Amino acid sequence: MGQLFFVSRYFMFFFIPLLVVAVSAMFSERSGIIHMALEAVMIWSCMWGVLCLQWLDGIVVGQLRLIIALLFSGVMGIILTMLLGVASINLNANQTIVAQALNTFSPAFCIFFVRFLQTGSEHINIRNDFMINKIPLLSDIPIIGEMFFTKIYITNFIGIAIFIISAIVINKTRFGLRMCACGENPHAAESLGVNVQKYRYAALVIAGFIGGMGGLMYIIPVSTTFSQTVNGYGFLAMSVLIFGQWRFKSLIGAAAFFALCMTISNSYSGIPFLAKLGFPEAFYKSLPFMLTLLALVFISKNDKAPKASGQPYDKGRR
Amino acid sequence: MSVKTKKSFDITKHTGLLASLIAIVCGLLIAFIILMLTNPAKGVDAFMTIITGGLRMGGFKNIGTLLFFATPILCTGVAMCLAFQAGVFNIGGPGQFSIGAFVAIVTSLYVSKDLPAPLSWMIPVLAAMVAGALWALIPGILRAYFNVNIVISTVMFNYIEMYYILHWISLTCYDALKGQTRPVPANCKLPQLFMPALTQNKASDIGILIAIIAAIIVWVILEKTKLGYELKACGKNPDATRYAGIKSKRTILISILISGALCGLGGALYHLSWSGVYITFKLGSAPEGFTGIAVACLANNNPIGAIFGASFLAYLTVGGNYMQIFGFQKEIVSVITSIIIYFSAFSLFMRHGIERLLLKGKTKDANELEEENT
C-alpha cells in the first residue's frame, strides 16, 4: 500500500504541470498560433520564479511565497510569449522557426544570467517548505485521502482550478468561442466583426501566464535545484494536446497517460517489479518520449487540429 | 532606361542578404544591451572581444580554430537548408549529430583501426553518415505515413538519443578516468595534408574542405537536378506537387535522409579532427545541431550561403570563448545565435519592407528626375 501512495503522489507531481502547460498550449493553438516554444517559456519563467522565491526568502513566509512566485513567473511567461506573438501575429513569421529561436534563447540566456548572478554556478537551490503534510478532514478519507490529500503541494489545487476555469472560458464564454473561431476560420471570424489579431494576442497573454506558472509548478515538487532545463516537458505537453485532440475532456486522459510514463521513468528504481526487469536506465528515462511517438502514430492520422493553426493571418487572402 | 532595369534587378536580388545583415546587427545589438545591463564596466570590452576576438586575441592561429568550429555547423547548417527547403522542419540535428559522432568513434576504435590510410578514416565517416540518416529516417517515416508532427518527433528523438547515447558509450568506448569517450586512434583521424601549413595551426585538417564539398553537392542537388526541383516544390506547396504527380512521401523521406546524413557527417568530422574533442559523459544535446538552424536562417536556406553563415557564427564562437576573462559566460554567443534565428524568421516580412522602402525611394527619384526634365 505504501508503494501505491508513493507512486500516486509522484504521479500528481507530473500530472498537474503537464495538464497546466497543455492548457496553455490549448489557448494558443485554438486561437491559431502553434506554440512550439512552451519549453522556452517554461525554462525562462521557471528561472524567474525560482529567483523570486530566493528574493522573498525570509521576507514572506509559507505558501504566500510560492503564490507570489507563481504569479511572477506567470508575468514573465507573458513577456516571452509576446515575442512569439509579435513575430507571428504582426510580422507573419514562420511560427516554428520563431519558436525554435526562443527554445535556443531561453536556456542560453538563463545559464548566462544565473552564472552571472551566482558567479559561476548554474544551479539555483530552492528552499522548499511548501509541502502540505495533512489537510484536515480530507486527509482522513481512507485510501483516497492518503493518495491525493497528504504530502501534497498547493500547486495541485491551483492546477486543477486553472484547468476547470480554462475549460469553461474556452467552451462556454463568448470570448472563448470567438477565440476558437480565429483558429478555425479567421476570415469568417473577421467578417463577423471579430478582431482576429486582438483575440490572438489575448489568447497568447493567457497562454503565457498559464505556461509560465506551469514552469514553476513543474520544478517545485520534483526538485530542489533548478538547472536551466525542464526535461522536455514543454514538448511533452504539446504532445498531450495533440493526443488529447485539442479537447478538454480527452486532455485529462492524455495528461494522465504521459504522467504515468513520467512516473515510471522517474521512480522505477523504487518499484521492485520494474527494477527487476533489467532494462538499462536509459530505457526508463527515454520511455516517455518513445511512448509519446507511439501515441502520436495512432492519433495523428486524422487529427482535429484547429484548421488555421500555424498559418499567418493575411487579411487580403480571400 | 536600361540603367533603371538593372538597378531594380539588383535590389530584389540582394534583399535576402540585407535581411540577414539586419538580423545579425539586431542580434549583436541586443547582446550588447544584455552585456551592458549585466556588467556596465566590462560590457564594451567583452562586446568588442566577441566582434574582433577571433582575430585579435589569438592571432593567425585562430583561423584554424575558426575553421574547426565552422566544420560541424556548416554540415548541420547545410542539412537544415535542404530540409527547410523541402518543408521538413528537422529539429533533430543534435540527435543525428551525436549519433554520427558516436558511430564514428566506435567504428574507428573497433573496425577501421588497422586498415590502410584512406579507408581508416573514410569508413567511420561513411558509417556516421549512414547512422545519422537512419536516426532521422524514423521521424521521416512517422511524418510521411502517419502524419506525425515532424518538429515533435525529431525533438523526441533528441531526448531518446540524449539518454541512450550515455548508455551506449558506457558499453563501448567509455574512459571512466576522464569521464568521456576514449580517444580516436591517430590513423583514423582526418588527413591533414596541407592544412596545418595553410592555417599555421597544427590541429587543422581537411574537415572543412569535406564540409564545403558537401555544401556544393547539396547546392547542385537543389538547383540543378530533378530531385532538387521536387524537394523545393514539395516545400512550397505539398498539395500542388501531389496533384502534379510528385510523390510527396518519397520526397519527405529523401530529404530527411540526406539531412540526417549531413548531420552525421558533421558529428564525424568534428570528432575525428586533430583538435581532440570528446563526447563528455554528461546529459545534454549537442549545440551544433541547433546552431545549424541559425546557419540555415542566415543563409536563407542556400547551401553556398551556409558556408559564409557558418564561418560567421564560428567567428563569433571563437570570440565568445574569451568571455570568461571579462566575467561573462560564453553562452552569450548562443543568445546572439537565437536572436539571429528570431529575426530571420520574419525575413520575408523584412524583405518586403526593404523592397517597399527602396521602391519608394526609387519612385521619388524618378519623380524628381521628371520634374527636373520639365
XYZ file of C-alpha atoms in Angstrom:
692
model
C 0.000 0.000 0.000
C 2.837 2.362 0.825
C 4.109 1.791 -2.685
C 0.809 2.837 -4.197
C 0.768 6.064 -2.196
C 4.322 6.794 -3.224
C 3.516 6.270 -6.901
C 0.268 8.202 -6.809
C 1.981 11.160 -5.177
C 4.687 11.085 -7.818
C 2.016 10.795 -10.455
C 0.362 14.015 -9.336
C 3.700 15.855 -9.430
C 3.915 15.122 -13.149
C 0.234 15.180 -13.999
C -0.558 18.696 -12.817
C 2.153 20.633 -14.678
C 1.531 18.599 -17.840
C -2.144 19.464 -17.675
C -1.483 23.127 -16.978
C 1.052 23.571 -19.757
C -1.170 21.671 -22.173
C -3.965 24.116 -21.296
C -1.570 26.937 -22.066
C -0.882 25.405 -25.466
C -4.615 24.936 -25.915
C -5.273 28.677 -25.691
C -2.596 29.477 -28.203
C -3.473 26.717 -30.671
C -7.203 27.273 -30.590
C -6.598 30.906 -31.436
C -4.485 29.806 -34.392
C -0.887 30.001 -33.247
C 1.259 26.895 -32.914
C 3.060 27.182 -29.607
C 6.243 25.164 -30.044
C 8.065 27.456 -27.620
C 6.453 26.017 -24.490
C 9.786 24.573 -23.434
C 11.350 28.022 -23.686
C 8.535 29.671 -21.747
C 8.772 27.053 -19.018
C 12.541 27.363 -18.578
C 12.528 31.137 -18.713
C 9.685 31.716 -16.296
C 10.827 28.916 -14.044
C 14.131 30.717 -13.641
C 12.393 33.952 -12.717
C 10.046 32.123 -10.389
C 12.893 30.377 -8.611
C 14.837 33.622 -8.340
C 11.722 35.274 -6.947
C 11.488 32.514 -4.332
C 15.064 33.318 -3.353
C 14.411 37.039 -3.075
C 11.313 36.502 -0.981
C 13.035 34.071 1.347
C 12.836 35.499 4.858
C 10.505 38.304 3.828
C 7.381 36.314 3.137
C 6.655 33.023 4.824
C 4.717 29.913 3.929
C 2.508 29.349 0.945
C 2.257 33.050 0.152
C 5.876 32.980 -1.014
C 5.032 30.264 -3.523
C 1.913 32.035 -4.741
C 3.731 35.316 -5.318
C 6.490 33.476 -7.175
C 3.889 31.682 -9.283
C 2.277 34.969 -10.272
C 5.670 36.471 -11.023
C 6.696 33.581 -13.262
C 3.322 33.861 -14.976
C 4.013 37.504 -15.788
C 7.482 36.646 -17.064
C 5.886 33.919 -19.157
C 3.688 36.551 -20.798
C 6.747 38.609 -21.700
C 8.469 35.741 -23.503
C 5.268 34.619 -25.194
C 4.789 38.125 -26.530
C 7.984 37.675 -28.541
C 6.235 34.793 -30.253
C 3.087 36.887 -30.522
C 4.613 39.921 -32.189
C 6.526 37.790 -34.653
C 3.658 35.521 -35.614
C 0.720 37.932 -35.423
C 2.172 41.176 -36.738
C 5.213 40.112 -38.710
C 3.834 36.990 -40.429
C 6.820 34.990 -39.268
C 7.266 31.267 -39.612
C 5.995 30.215 -36.186
C 8.083 27.062 -35.968
C 11.329 28.939 -36.569
C 10.407 31.675 -34.084
C 9.656 29.002 -31.506
C 12.986 27.343 -32.246
C 14.715 30.699 -31.748
C 13.044 31.062 -28.353
C 13.894 27.470 -27.448
C 17.539 28.257 -28.142
C 17.423 31.634 -26.457
C 15.817 30.601 -23.215
C 18.299 28.049 -21.832
C 21.296 30.003 -23.135
C 20.138 33.229 -21.556
C 19.220 31.514 -18.303
C 22.655 29.897 -17.986
C 24.313 33.199 -18.836
C 22.201 35.122 -16.356
C 22.288 32.661 -13.466
C 26.029 32.131 -13.771
C 26.411 35.876 -13.703
C 24.228 36.235 -10.609
C 25.870 33.408 -8.717
C 29.381 33.876 -10.112
C 29.918 30.549 -11.792
C 27.338 28.055 -10.616
C 24.408 27.461 -12.909
C 22.283 25.625 -10.357
C 19.851 27.597 -8.238
C 18.955 25.989 -4.948
C 15.373 26.191 -3.800
C 14.478 26.177 -0.138
C 11.345 24.142 -0.350
C 8.980 24.368 2.610
C 5.773 24.222 0.651
C 4.736 20.655 1.229
C 1.365 20.331 2.944
C 1.509 17.244 5.101
C -2.121 16.948 6.046
C -5.383 18.641 5.230
C -7.946 18.367 7.993
C -10.903 16.096 7.104
C -9.804 15.369 3.515
C -6.682 13.502 4.585
C -8.715 11.254 6.816
C -10.684 9.723 3.963
C -9.400 6.142 3.658
C -7.082 5.437 0.697
C -8.083 8.470 -1.392
C -7.139 10.772 1.435
C -3.756 9.133 1.690
C -3.298 9.130 -2.087
C -4.317 12.647 -3.021
C -4.506 14.765 0.109
C -1.373 14.028 2.105
C 2.099 15.354 1.376
C 0.861 17.484 -1.470
C 1.531 20.903 -2.840
C -0.826 23.801 -3.237
C 0.036 23.766 -6.944
C -2.144 20.664 -7.309
C -5.258 22.636 -6.495
C -4.179 25.691 -8.467
C -3.547 23.472 -11.479
C -6.948 21.824 -11.313
C -8.598 25.210 -10.868
C -6.788 26.529 -13.935
C -7.952 23.541 -15.926
C -11.621 23.898 -14.949
C -11.726 27.661 -15.435
C -9.997 27.397 -18.814
C -12.418 24.723 -19.968
C -15.333 26.949 -19.084
C -13.744 30.027 -20.660
C -12.975 28.312 -23.950
C -16.130 26.258 -24.315
C -18.802 28.408 -22.754
C -17.947 32.087 -22.933
C -18.265 34.498 -25.821
C -14.561 35.268 -25.615
C -13.588 31.608 -25.825
C -15.826 30.765 -28.740
C -14.712 33.793 -30.721
C -11.111 32.892 -29.976
C -11.695 29.399 -31.338
C -13.260 30.903 -34.442
C -9.995 32.774 -35.013
C -8.205 29.460 -35.016
C -10.658 27.627 -37.226
C -11.546 30.218 -39.818
C -10.116 33.661 -39.158
C -11.613 35.183 -42.308
C -15.130 34.168 -41.348
C -14.494 35.486 -37.850
C -13.223 38.773 -39.227
C -16.251 39.126 -41.477
C -18.453 38.875 -38.400
C -16.604 41.704 -36.728
C -14.120 39.771 -34.620
C -10.728 41.420 -34.444
C -8.544 38.384 -35.128
C -5.269 39.992 -34.128
C -6.671 41.236 -30.834
C -8.102 37.841 -29.958
C -4.857 36.096 -30.796
C -2.951 38.495 -28.583
C -5.411 37.926 -25.758
C -5.072 34.173 -26.167
C -1.286 34.407 -26.079
C -1.317 36.550 -22.951
C -3.377 33.880 -21.192
C -1.209 31.116 -22.649
C 1.947 32.865 -21.497
C 0.634 33.385 -17.998
C -0.510 29.802 -17.569
C 2.575 28.376 -19.250
C 4.833 30.475 -17.058
C 3.127 29.229 -13.911
C 3.359 25.693 -15.285
C 7.128 26.020 -15.430
C 7.420 26.732 -11.739
C 4.745 24.177 -10.884
C 6.849 21.521 -12.537
C 10.072 22.235 -10.705
C 8.750 22.821 -7.158
C 7.613 19.303 -6.203
C 10.228 17.252 -8.048
C 13.459 19.097 -7.461
C 15.357 21.242 -5.012
C 17.632 22.739 -7.643
C 16.913 24.395 -10.939
C 19.492 23.883 -13.669
C 18.042 25.519 -16.764
C 16.111 22.554 -18.010
C 12.603 21.198 -17.702
C 13.475 17.844 -19.325
C 11.450 18.194 -22.498
C 8.285 18.930 -20.588
C 7.151 21.644 -22.958
C 7.210 19.253 -25.876
C 5.510 16.523 -23.862
C 2.750 18.985 -23.027
C 2.429 19.746 -26.718
C 2.056 16.019 -27.362
C -0.563 15.839 -24.619
C -2.538 18.448 -26.508
C -2.285 16.530 -29.790
C -3.052 13.223 -28.074
C -5.996 14.901 -26.390
C -7.165 16.079 -29.807
C -7.480 19.720 -28.705
C -10.462 18.855 -26.487
C -10.581 19.409 -22.741
C -12.239 16.106 -21.866
C -9.638 13.964 -23.573
C -6.884 16.191 -22.234
C -7.228 14.649 -18.773
C -6.740 11.135 -20.090
C -3.832 12.187 -22.280
C -2.101 14.026 -19.462
C -2.679 11.040 -17.163
C -1.106 8.715 -19.721
C 2.010 10.839 -20.104
C 2.237 11.482 -16.374
C 2.192 7.745 -15.812
C 5.098 7.356 -18.236
C 6.988 10.070 -16.401
C 6.236 8.432 -13.068
C 7.572 5.101 -14.273
C 10.645 6.706 -15.764
C 11.476 8.610 -12.589
C 10.580 6.157 -9.878
C 11.230 2.770 -11.451
C 14.133 2.075 -9.099
C 11.733 2.375 -6.160
C 9.331 -0.155 -7.661
C 10.786 -3.657 -7.231
C 8.786 -5.159 -10.088
C 10.223 -2.684 -12.618
C 13.708 -2.629 -11.179
C 13.937 -6.400 -11.613
C 13.162 -6.313 -15.344
C 16.772 -5.426 -16.049
C 16.372 -2.760 -18.696
C 19.087 -0.094 -18.715
C 18.405 3.229 -17.029
C 18.352 4.894 -20.438
C 15.320 2.813 -21.382
C 13.238 4.068 -18.485
C 14.476 7.630 -18.865
C 13.531 7.772 -22.525
C 10.314 5.797 -22.075
C 8.031 8.868 -22.012
C 9.498 10.095 -25.279
C 9.230 6.729 -27.018
C 5.659 6.240 -25.861
C 4.844 9.770 -26.986
C 5.916 8.860 -30.500
C 3.894 5.679 -30.358
C 0.832 7.558 -29.148
C 1.220 10.178 -31.851
C 1.411 7.471 -34.510
C -2.042 6.262 -33.554
C -3.633 9.642 -33.169
C -2.093 11.818 -35.874
C -3.563 10.193 -38.965
C -6.755 12.193 -38.742
C -6.229 14.861 -36.149
C -8.688 17.541 -35.188
C -6.232 20.424 -35.091
C -7.631 23.929 -35.447
C -7.639 24.483 -39.198
C -5.870 27.835 -39.306
C -3.304 26.873 -36.705
C 0.210 27.792 -37.731
C -0.723 29.955 -40.703
C -0.014 33.667 -40.578
C -3.285 35.545 -40.845
C -3.441 37.553 -44.028
C -6.475 39.797 -44.252
C -6.174 40.103 -48.003
C -6.475 36.390 -48.682
C -9.921 35.582 -49.968
C 16.147 53.248 -69.261
C 18.400 50.238 -69.288
C 20.169 51.533 -66.169
C 16.872 51.594 -64.345
C 16.000 47.939 -65.014
C 19.453 46.870 -63.934
C 19.042 48.753 -60.667
C 15.708 47.166 -59.777
C 17.120 43.725 -60.617
C 19.924 44.294 -58.130
C 17.585 45.385 -55.371
C 15.381 42.316 -55.499
C 18.425 40.101 -55.680
C 20.046 41.403 -52.537
C 17.137 41.913 -50.150
C 17.735 38.437 -48.703
C 21.310 39.325 -47.870
C 20.195 42.645 -46.461
C 17.626 40.918 -44.250
C 20.325 38.567 -42.926
C 22.571 41.535 -42.188
C 19.755 43.245 -40.310
C 19.231 40.045 -38.315
C 22.938 39.939 -37.451
C 23.009 43.588 -36.429
C 19.930 43.120 -34.245
C 21.453 40.029 -32.641
C 24.706 41.832 -31.847
C 22.878 44.921 -30.619
C 20.675 43.006 -28.204
C 23.696 41.028 -26.973
C 25.453 44.337 -26.368
C 22.493 45.605 -24.363
C 22.435 42.400 -22.301
C 26.176 42.677 -21.622
C 25.863 46.339 -20.642
C 22.926 45.637 -18.335
C 24.660 42.798 -16.534
C 28.060 44.452 -16.116
C 28.414 48.016 -17.464
C 32.106 48.245 -16.524
C 33.265 45.403 -18.741
C 30.446 45.279 -21.267
C 32.179 47.255 -24.003
C 35.412 45.270 -23.765
C 33.545 41.971 -23.797
C 31.465 43.011 -26.770
C 34.486 44.157 -28.742
C 36.099 40.795 -28.000
C 33.125 38.937 -29.439
C 33.271 41.008 -32.604
C 37.019 41.212 -33.121
C 38.288 38.485 -30.794
C 38.548 35.863 -33.486
C 41.456 37.739 -34.995
C 42.752 39.991 -32.229
C 43.214 37.584 -29.340
C 44.903 34.512 -30.764
C 46.378 35.937 -33.927
C 46.527 33.915 -37.093
C 46.274 30.618 -35.237
C 42.619 31.360 -34.620
C 41.834 30.904 -38.310
C 42.425 27.200 -37.775
C 40.191 27.239 -34.707
C 37.561 29.110 -36.677
C 37.593 26.526 -39.461
C 37.413 23.781 -36.833
C 34.295 25.346 -35.286
C 32.827 26.085 -38.703
C 33.093 22.480 -39.919
C 30.336 20.846 -37.829
C 27.923 23.761 -38.034
C 28.422 24.014 -41.781
C 27.383 20.362 -42.072
C 24.334 20.750 -39.850
C 23.562 24.102 -41.490
C 23.553 22.584 -44.975
C 21.418 19.750 -43.604
C 18.882 22.291 -42.348
C 18.991 24.254 -45.627
C 17.963 21.169 -47.538
C 15.349 20.052 -45.025
C 13.789 23.517 -44.721
C 13.670 23.941 -48.493
C 11.760 20.682 -48.648
C 9.401 21.920 -45.930
C 10.649 19.336 -43.438
C 11.426 21.001 -40.117
C 14.183 18.729 -38.962
C 14.863 19.924 -35.412
C 16.615 16.620 -34.733
C 20.028 17.982 -35.641
C 21.536 17.474 -32.170
C 20.453 13.839 -32.060
C 21.635 12.991 -35.554
C 24.886 14.856 -34.917
C 25.655 12.980 -31.701
C 24.705 9.610 -33.162
C 27.051 10.316 -36.068
C 29.830 11.307 -33.692
C 29.326 8.216 -31.560
C 29.244 5.819 -34.502
C 32.355 7.440 -35.995
C 34.237 6.971 -32.731
C 33.103 3.384 -32.266
C 33.856 2.291 -35.826
C 37.268 3.914 -35.659
C 38.010 2.083 -32.410
C 36.685 -1.337 -33.369
C 36.597 -1.629 -37.154
C 38.934 0.593 -39.092
C 41.831 0.896 -36.639
C 44.110 -1.480 -38.535
C 43.021 -0.642 -42.071
C 45.209 1.276 -44.551
C 45.113 5.052 -44.692
C 42.191 6.304 -46.776
C 39.871 3.545 -45.592
C 40.701 4.044 -41.930
C 39.002 7.438 -41.797
C 36.564 7.069 -44.668
C 34.774 4.094 -43.146
C 33.966 5.880 -39.853
C 32.808 8.966 -41.776
C 30.546 6.903 -44.023
C 29.265 4.876 -41.076
C 28.423 8.100 -39.265
C 26.504 9.383 -42.280
C 24.516 6.169 -42.512
C 23.809 6.246 -38.776
C 22.669 9.874 -38.877
C 20.439 9.137 -41.857
C 18.868 6.117 -40.167
C 18.305 8.057 -36.955
C 16.497 10.713 -38.970
C 14.615 8.182 -41.061
C 12.229 7.119 -38.295
C 10.739 10.598 -37.720
C 10.627 10.887 -41.506
C 8.571 7.708 -41.794
C 6.310 8.867 -38.983
C 5.792 12.150 -40.832
C 5.254 10.629 -44.254
C 2.998 7.719 -43.363
C 1.414 8.646 -40.037
C 1.224 12.433 -40.292
C 3.102 12.899 -37.010
C 4.295 16.474 -36.481
C 7.945 16.378 -37.502
C 9.087 19.001 -35.014
C 7.752 16.994 -32.089
C 9.003 13.640 -33.351
C 12.517 14.908 -34.061
C 12.642 16.603 -30.653
C 11.513 13.346 -29.031
C 14.335 11.593 -30.860
C 16.771 14.149 -29.491
C 15.717 13.233 -25.971
C 15.853 9.497 -26.658
C 19.359 9.967 -28.078
C 20.348 12.069 -25.075
C 19.643 9.240 -22.646
C 20.675 6.302 -24.811
C 23.982 7.687 -26.030
C 25.367 7.654 -22.476
C 24.293 4.045 -22.131
C 25.905 3.081 -25.425
C 29.086 4.977 -24.639
C 29.407 3.213 -21.310
C 29.057 -0.117 -23.142
C 31.592 0.554 -25.875
C 34.076 3.379 -25.577
C 33.928 4.873 -22.107
C 37.052 6.249 -20.467
C 35.998 6.147 -16.810
C 39.008 8.106 -15.565
C 38.338 11.160 -17.683
C 34.564 10.798 -17.867
C 34.500 10.935 -21.651
C 34.864 8.786 -24.765
C 38.174 7.081 -25.499
C 40.443 8.967 -27.927
C 40.203 8.153 -31.619
C 43.282 6.236 -32.951
C 45.664 8.588 -34.755
C 45.473 6.784 -38.094
C 41.688 7.117 -38.114
C 41.765 10.875 -37.785
C 41.122 13.002 -40.834
C 44.161 13.599 -43.070
C 45.805 16.955 -42.522
C 47.539 17.356 -45.898
C 48.489 20.989 -46.451
C 46.029 22.440 -43.939
C 48.427 22.982 -40.965
C 50.809 24.918 -43.216
C 47.953 26.938 -44.659
C 46.397 27.968 -41.351
C 49.522 27.958 -39.165
C 47.644 25.678 -36.796
C 48.922 22.202 -36.011
C 45.449 20.859 -35.355
C 43.974 21.763 -38.741
C 42.700 19.062 -41.054
C 40.667 18.669 -44.212
C 37.341 18.529 -42.354
C 36.323 21.964 -43.531
C 37.101 21.058 -47.145
C 34.875 17.978 -46.916
C 32.125 20.125 -45.421
C 32.430 22.709 -48.201
C 32.323 19.958 -50.836
C 29.183 18.620 -49.154
C 27.659 22.100 -49.299
C 28.441 22.408 -53.015
C 27.000 18.957 -53.723
C 23.787 19.840 -51.901
C 23.606 23.107 -53.828
C 23.934 21.202 -57.094
C 21.244 18.741 -55.990
C 18.878 21.541 -55.061
C 19.462 23.817 -58.035
C 20.422 21.565 -60.921
C 18.621 18.249 -60.544
C 15.083 16.966 -60.893
C 15.193 15.688 -57.318
C 16.069 19.158 -56.049
C 13.212 20.660 -58.022
C 10.816 18.148 -56.500
C 12.133 18.839 -52.993
C 11.680 22.578 -53.357
C 8.258 22.240 -54.937
C 7.210 19.988 -52.072
C 8.378 22.600 -49.594
C 6.476 25.389 -51.317
C 3.152 23.643 -51.814
C 2.788 19.967 -50.925
C -0.772 19.716 -52.263
C 0.078 21.151 -55.652
C 3.065 18.843 -56.027
C 0.898 15.859 -55.239
C -1.526 16.862 -57.973
C 1.440 17.336 -60.292
C 2.405 13.713 -59.768
C 5.376 14.121 -57.443
C 5.405 11.515 -54.712
C 5.449 13.735 -51.629
C 6.045 10.876 -49.193
C 9.136 9.771 -51.056
C 10.330 13.378 -51.178
C 9.968 13.796 -47.423
C 11.902 10.590 -46.804
C 14.721 11.500 -49.189
C 15.094 14.998 -47.810
C 15.256 13.883 -44.195
C 17.638 11.045 -45.090
C 20.091 13.454 -46.723
C 19.607 15.905 -43.901
C 20.328 13.267 -41.271
C 23.356 12.008 -43.184
C 24.789 15.530 -43.289
C 24.275 15.956 -39.546
C 26.010 12.620 -39.005
C 28.840 13.802 -41.251
C 29.176 16.887 -39.070
C 29.474 14.735 -35.966
C 32.126 12.544 -37.596
C 34.219 15.441 -38.917
C 34.098 17.153 -35.540
C 35.163 14.139 -33.546
C 37.706 12.692 -35.990
C 39.539 16.016 -36.049
C 43.015 16.620 -34.678
C 41.797 19.128 -32.102
C 40.934 16.290 -29.766
C 37.288 16.690 -28.811
C 35.435 14.005 -26.909
C 31.828 13.282 -26.090
C 31.694 14.101 -22.395
C 29.682 11.784 -20.203
C 27.064 14.375 -19.369
C 23.381 14.586 -20.144
C 22.704 17.174 -22.825
C 22.221 17.648 -26.536
C 24.869 18.792 -28.985
C 24.579 22.554 -29.538
C 25.975 22.178 -33.069
C 22.642 20.769 -34.173
C 20.762 23.877 -33.100
C 23.400 26.235 -34.473
C 22.790 24.603 -37.834
C 19.321 26.144 -37.813
C 20.841 29.592 -37.361
C 23.272 28.925 -40.195
C 20.414 27.951 -42.487
C 18.427 31.031 -41.462
C 21.365 33.346 -42.126
C 21.964 31.691 -45.462
C 18.335 31.945 -46.494
C 18.405 28.163 -46.964
C 21.077 28.427 -49.628
C 23.872 25.823 -49.106
C 26.526 28.111 -50.610
C 25.382 30.913 -48.330
C 25.695 28.453 -45.453
C 29.479 28.483 -45.928
C 29.504 32.168 -45.030
C 26.868 31.792 -42.322
C 28.809 29.000 -40.642
C 32.079 30.944 -40.856
C 30.453 33.971 -39.273
C 28.931 32.035 -36.383
C 32.203 30.144 -35.871
C 33.954 33.507 -35.760
C 31.593 34.653 -33.011
C 32.186 31.375 -31.155
C 35.956 31.923 -31.210
C 35.441 35.396 -29.747
C 32.897 34.082 -27.281
C 35.427 31.650 -25.845
C 37.301 34.618 -24.365
C 34.251 35.780 -22.400
C 35.484 34.209 -19.193
C 38.219 36.860 -18.975
C 35.569 39.518 -18.504
C 33.484 37.510 -16.085
C 30.855 36.692 -18.695
C 29.740 33.309 -19.956
C 30.286 32.020 -23.455
C 26.549 31.295 -23.655
C 26.156 34.878 -24.829
C 27.067 33.572 -28.290
C 24.091 31.192 -28.152
C 21.951 34.163 -27.176
C 23.177 36.043 -30.252
C 22.531 32.951 -32.378
C 18.976 32.639 -31.119
C 18.230 36.309 -31.737
C 19.557 35.932 -35.271
C 17.207 32.979 -35.795
C 14.364 35.045 -34.355
C 14.882 37.926 -36.732
C 15.465 35.622 -39.674
C 12.069 34.053 -39.037
C 10.364 37.105 -40.419
C 12.991 37.842 -43.040
C 10.276 37.574 -45.691
C 8.421 40.394 -43.962
C 11.630 42.384 -43.684
C 12.416 41.795 -47.351
C 9.029 43.098 -48.402
C 9.588 46.078 -46.137
C 13.024 46.752 -47.611
C 11.707 46.376 -51.141
C 8.898 48.787 -50.415
C 11.322 51.287 -48.905
C 13.729 51.007 -51.809
C 10.956 51.230 -54.389
C 9.525 54.268 -52.624
C 12.938 55.925 -52.810
C 13.206 54.966 -56.439
C 9.830 56.330 -57.483
C 10.724 59.516 -55.645
C 13.938 59.714 -57.638
C 12.028 59.168 -60.837
C 9.540 61.898 -59.940
C 12.326 64.307 -59.158
C 14.005 63.423 -62.425
C 10.820 64.091 -64.296
C 10.427 67.409 -62.551
C 13.958 68.337 -63.455
C 13.357 67.346 -67.057
C 10.291 69.506 -67.287
